[in-house]
PDB file of C-alpha atoms in Angstrom:
ATOM      1  CA  UNK A 854     -63.390   7.881 -31.462  1.00 92.00           C
ATOM      2  CA  UNK A 855     -63.303  10.923 -33.110  1.00 95.00           C
ATOM      3  CA  UNK A 856     -61.558   9.727 -37.287  1.00 97.00           C
ATOM      4  CA  UNK A 857     -60.488  11.412 -40.020  1.00 97.00           C
ATOM      5  CA  UNK A 858     -59.957   9.985 -43.176  1.00 98.00           C
ATOM      6  CA  UNK A 859     -58.346  12.263 -45.600  1.00 98.00           C
ATOM      7  CA  UNK A 860     -58.455  10.908 -49.725  1.00 98.00           C
ATOM      8  CA  UNK A 861     -57.286  11.915 -53.170  1.00 98.00           C
ATOM      9  CA  UNK A 862     -54.705  13.682 -52.998  1.00 97.00           C
ATOM     10  CA  UNK A 863     -51.639  12.840 -56.084  1.00 97.00           C
ATOM     11  CA  UNK A 864     -49.297  14.649 -58.500  1.00 98.00           C
ATOM     12  CA  UNK A 865     -50.945  16.373 -61.352  1.00 98.00           C
ATOM     13  CA  UNK A 866     -49.456  19.901 -63.050  1.00 98.00           C
ATOM     14  CA  UNK A 867     -49.087  23.115 -62.457  1.00 98.00           C
ATOM     15  CA  UNK A 868     -52.568  24.231 -63.384  1.00 98.00           C
ATOM     16  CA  UNK A 869     -54.464  20.879 -62.660  1.00 98.00           C
ATOM     17  CA  UNK A 870     -57.012  20.026 -60.383  1.00 98.00           C
ATOM     18  CA  UNK A 871     -57.815  18.333 -57.184  1.00 98.00           C
ATOM     19  CA  UNK A 872     -60.055  17.646 -55.251  1.00 98.00           C
ATOM     20  CA  UNK A 873     -59.496  16.155 -51.940  1.00 98.00           C
ATOM     21  CA  UNK A 874     -61.581  14.845 -49.148  1.00 98.00           C
ATOM     22  CA  UNK A 875     -62.117  13.842 -45.967  1.00 98.00           C
ATOM     23  CA  UNK A 876     -64.559  11.773 -44.139  1.00 97.00           C
ATOM     24  CA  UNK A 877     -65.564  11.970 -40.051  1.00 95.00           C
ATOM     25  CA  UNK A 878     -66.478  10.302 -37.807  1.00 94.00           C
ATOM     26  CA  UNK A 879     -66.855   9.097 -34.237  1.00 92.00           C
ATOM     27  CA  UNK A 880     -69.538  12.302 -32.407  1.00 89.00           C
ATOM     28  CA  UNK A 881     -71.843  13.503 -32.312  1.00 82.00           C
ATOM     29  CA  UNK A 882     -72.760  16.725 -34.528  1.00 63.00           C
ATOM     30  CA  UNK A 883     -72.752  19.635 -32.367  1.00 71.00           C
ATOM     31  CA  UNK A 884     -71.172  22.688 -32.804  1.00 81.00           C
ATOM     32  CA  UNK A 885     -67.712  22.613 -34.893  1.00 89.00           C
ATOM     33  CA  UNK A 886     -65.614  23.035 -37.660  1.00 95.00           C
ATOM     34  CA  UNK A 887     -63.727  21.561 -39.984  1.00 96.00           C
ATOM     35  CA  UNK A 888     -61.105  22.616 -41.929  1.00 98.00           C
ATOM     36  CA  UNK A 889     -57.307  22.078 -43.951  1.00 98.00           C
ATOM     37  CA  UNK A 890     -54.737  22.372 -43.168  1.00 98.00           C
ATOM     38  CA  UNK A 891     -51.304  22.197 -44.557  1.00 98.00           C
ATOM     39  CA  UNK A 892     -47.662  21.621 -44.273  1.00 98.00           C
ATOM     40  CA  UNK A 893     -44.232  21.003 -46.900  1.00 96.00           C
ATOM     41  CA  UNK A 894     -41.245  19.699 -45.444  1.00 92.00           C
ATOM     42  CA  UNK A 895     -39.599  22.492 -44.006  1.00 94.00           C
ATOM     43  CA  UNK A 896     -42.246  25.177 -43.316  1.00 96.00           C
ATOM     44  CA  UNK A 897     -44.727  25.796 -40.860  1.00 96.00           C
ATOM     45  CA  UNK A 898     -48.559  24.526 -40.648  1.00 96.00           C
ATOM     46  CA  UNK A 899     -50.699  26.960 -42.769  1.00 97.00           C
ATOM     47  CA  UNK A 900     -53.896  26.922 -42.420  1.00 98.00           C
ATOM     48  CA  UNK A 901     -55.698  25.902 -45.532  1.00 98.00           C
ATOM     49  CA  UNK A 902     -59.400  27.218 -45.386  1.00 98.00           C
ATOM     50  CA  UNK A 903     -62.119  26.112 -43.315  1.00 98.00           C
ATOM     51  CA  UNK A 904     -66.113  26.203 -42.862  1.00 97.00           C
ATOM     52  CA  UNK A 905     -68.334  26.525 -39.698  1.00 94.00           C
ATOM     53  CA  UNK A 906     -72.423  24.544 -39.054  1.00 90.00           C
ATOM     54  CA  UNK A 907     -73.501  27.722 -40.840  1.00 91.00           C
ATOM     55  CA  UNK A 908     -71.282  26.787 -44.523  1.00 94.00           C
ATOM     56  CA  UNK A 909     -68.873  30.031 -43.413  1.00 96.00           C
ATOM     57  CA  UNK A 910     -65.898  30.098 -44.581  1.00 97.00           C
ATOM     58  CA  UNK A 911     -62.234  31.077 -44.741  1.00 98.00           C
ATOM     59  CA  UNK A 912     -59.770  30.942 -46.930  1.00 98.00           C
ATOM     60  CA  UNK A 913     -55.785  31.689 -46.215  1.00 98.00           C
ATOM     61  CA  UNK A 914     -54.415  34.466 -49.516  1.00 97.00           C
ATOM     62  CA  UNK A 915     -52.482  32.062 -50.822  1.00 97.00           C
ATOM     63  CA  UNK A 916     -55.544  29.931 -51.147  1.00 98.00           C
ATOM     64  CA  UNK A 917     -58.278  32.896 -52.297  1.00 98.00           C
ATOM     65  CA  UNK A 918     -59.629  32.573 -55.770  1.00 98.00           C
ATOM     66  CA  UNK A 919     -58.368  29.207 -56.869  1.00 98.00           C
ATOM     67  CA  UNK A 920     -59.363  26.032 -53.317  1.00 98.00           C
ATOM     68  CA  UNK A 921     -63.282  25.845 -52.315  1.00 98.00           C
ATOM     69  CA  UNK A 922     -64.054  23.773 -48.553  1.00 98.00           C
ATOM     70  CA  UNK A 923     -67.130  22.546 -48.506  1.00 98.00           C
ATOM     71  CA  UNK A 924     -69.045  19.852 -46.883  1.00 95.00           C
ATOM     72  CA  UNK A 925     -72.130  17.559 -46.816  1.00 92.00           C
ATOM     73  CA  UNK A 926     -75.248  18.464 -45.494  1.00 87.00           C
ATOM     74  CA  UNK A 927     -74.251  16.035 -41.621  1.00 86.00           C
ATOM     75  CA  UNK A 928     -71.217  18.474 -41.852  1.00 84.00           C
ATOM     76  CA  UNK A 929     -69.602  14.624 -41.814  1.00 89.00           C
ATOM     77  CA  UNK A 930     -67.830  14.981 -44.714  1.00 94.00           C
ATOM     78  CA  UNK A 931     -65.373  17.316 -46.333  1.00 97.00           C
ATOM     79  CA  UNK A 932     -64.388  17.888 -49.673  1.00 98.00           C
ATOM     80  CA  UNK A 933     -61.844  20.692 -50.955  1.00 98.00           C
ATOM     81  CA  UNK A 934     -61.266  21.498 -54.780  1.00 98.00           C
ATOM     82  CA  UNK A 935     -57.337  22.881 -56.021  1.00 98.00           C
ATOM     83  CA  UNK A 936     -58.240  24.538 -59.505  1.00 98.00           C
ATOM     84  CA  UNK A 937     -55.368  26.013 -60.870  1.00 98.00           C
ATOM     85  CA  UNK A 938     -52.111  24.580 -58.547  1.00 98.00           C
ATOM     86  CA  UNK A 939     -48.888  25.577 -58.773  1.00 98.00           C
ATOM     87  CA  UNK A 940     -45.561  24.173 -57.237  1.00 97.00           C
ATOM     88  CA  UNK A 941     -45.845  25.810 -54.411  1.00 97.00           C
ATOM     89  CA  UNK A 942     -49.300  24.304 -53.408  1.00 98.00           C
ATOM     90  CA  UNK A 943     -47.189  20.523 -52.814  1.00 98.00           C
ATOM     91  CA  UNK A 944     -48.134  20.025 -49.189  1.00 98.00           C
ATOM     92  CA  UNK A 945     -48.804  17.335 -46.336  1.00 98.00           C
ATOM     93  CA  UNK A 946     -52.869  17.802 -46.243  1.00 98.00           C
ATOM     94  CA  UNK A 947     -54.212  17.347 -44.133  1.00 98.00           C
ATOM     95  CA  UNK A 948     -58.345  17.952 -42.013  1.00 98.00           C
ATOM     96  CA  UNK A 949     -58.573  18.788 -39.168  1.00 97.00           C
ATOM     97  CA  UNK A 950     -62.114  19.507 -36.746  1.00 96.00           C
ATOM     98  CA  UNK A 951     -62.828  21.324 -33.585  1.00 95.00           C
ATOM     99  CA  UNK A 952     -65.929  21.163 -31.132  1.00 94.00           C
ATOM    100  CA  UNK A 953     -64.125  24.800 -29.818  1.00 93.00           C
ATOM    101  CA  UNK A 954     -66.232  28.127 -30.800  1.00 92.00           C
ATOM    102  CA  UNK A 955     -62.627  29.569 -29.862  1.00 94.00           C
ATOM    103  CA  UNK A 956     -61.223  27.441 -31.912  1.00 95.00           C
ATOM    104  CA  UNK A 957     -63.429  27.461 -34.434  1.00 94.00           C
ATOM    105  CA  UNK A 958     -63.428  32.005 -34.051  1.00 94.00           C
ATOM    106  CA  UNK A 959     -59.678  32.276 -34.494  1.00 95.00           C
ATOM    107  CA  UNK A 960     -59.206  30.661 -36.924  1.00 96.00           C
ATOM    108  CA  UNK A 961     -55.807  29.288 -38.112  1.00 95.00           C
ATOM    109  CA  UNK A 962     -54.245  30.763 -35.336  1.00 94.00           C
ATOM    110  CA  UNK A 963     -54.590  26.877 -33.262  1.00 91.00           C
ATOM    111  CA  UNK A 964     -53.930  23.726 -33.944  1.00 93.00           C
ATOM    112  CA  UNK A 965     -57.972  21.343 -33.527  1.00 96.00           C
ATOM    113  CA  UNK A 966     -58.186  19.179 -31.934  1.00 95.00           C
ATOM    114  CA  UNK A 967     -58.807  15.315 -33.709  1.00 96.00           C
ATOM    115  CA  UNK A 968     -56.822  15.653 -37.112  1.00 98.00           C
ATOM    116  CA  UNK A 969     -56.516  12.959 -40.114  1.00 98.00           C
ATOM    117  CA  UNK A 970     -53.193  11.220 -40.697  1.00 98.00           C
ATOM    118  CA  UNK A 971     -52.981  13.095 -44.193  1.00 98.00           C
ATOM    119  CA  UNK A 972     -52.464  12.937 -47.966  1.00 98.00           C
ATOM    120  CA  UNK A 973     -49.936  14.391 -49.983  1.00 98.00           C
ATOM    121  CA  UNK A 974     -50.549  16.736 -52.666  1.00 98.00           C
ATOM    122  CA  UNK A 975     -47.206  17.003 -55.630  1.00 98.00           C
ATOM    123  CA  UNK A 976     -47.565  19.307 -57.649  1.00 98.00           C
ATOM    124  CA  UNK A 977     -45.042  19.356 -60.976  1.00 97.00           C
ATOM    125  CA  UNK A 978     -44.245  22.782 -62.743  1.00 94.00           C
TER     126      UNK A 978
END
């Protein structure tokens, strides 16, 4: 059973930093991508960042230069370093994994195959 568990959310002031973690289990290493999405109340889900097997990364324009996605060598732990946070970054952050080359290539057009339950990030001004 594929499982993803996020940790690291919390409440910080604008300009602060947080580091989110996601531990994945239940699958054998294979071609896949890991990604972070977020959703604020009343807003659509937004793809934040994605990383593939080769370590290639892509970011939403809104977080480029502030957020950094990374993964461990075994591709089972995913991180999101978030700096220079603003109230607009307030959302539920979820990690996801996809084994579909099409989904990974076309991120964030499609949802991931499996999701974690999420971790809440609150940024105050």
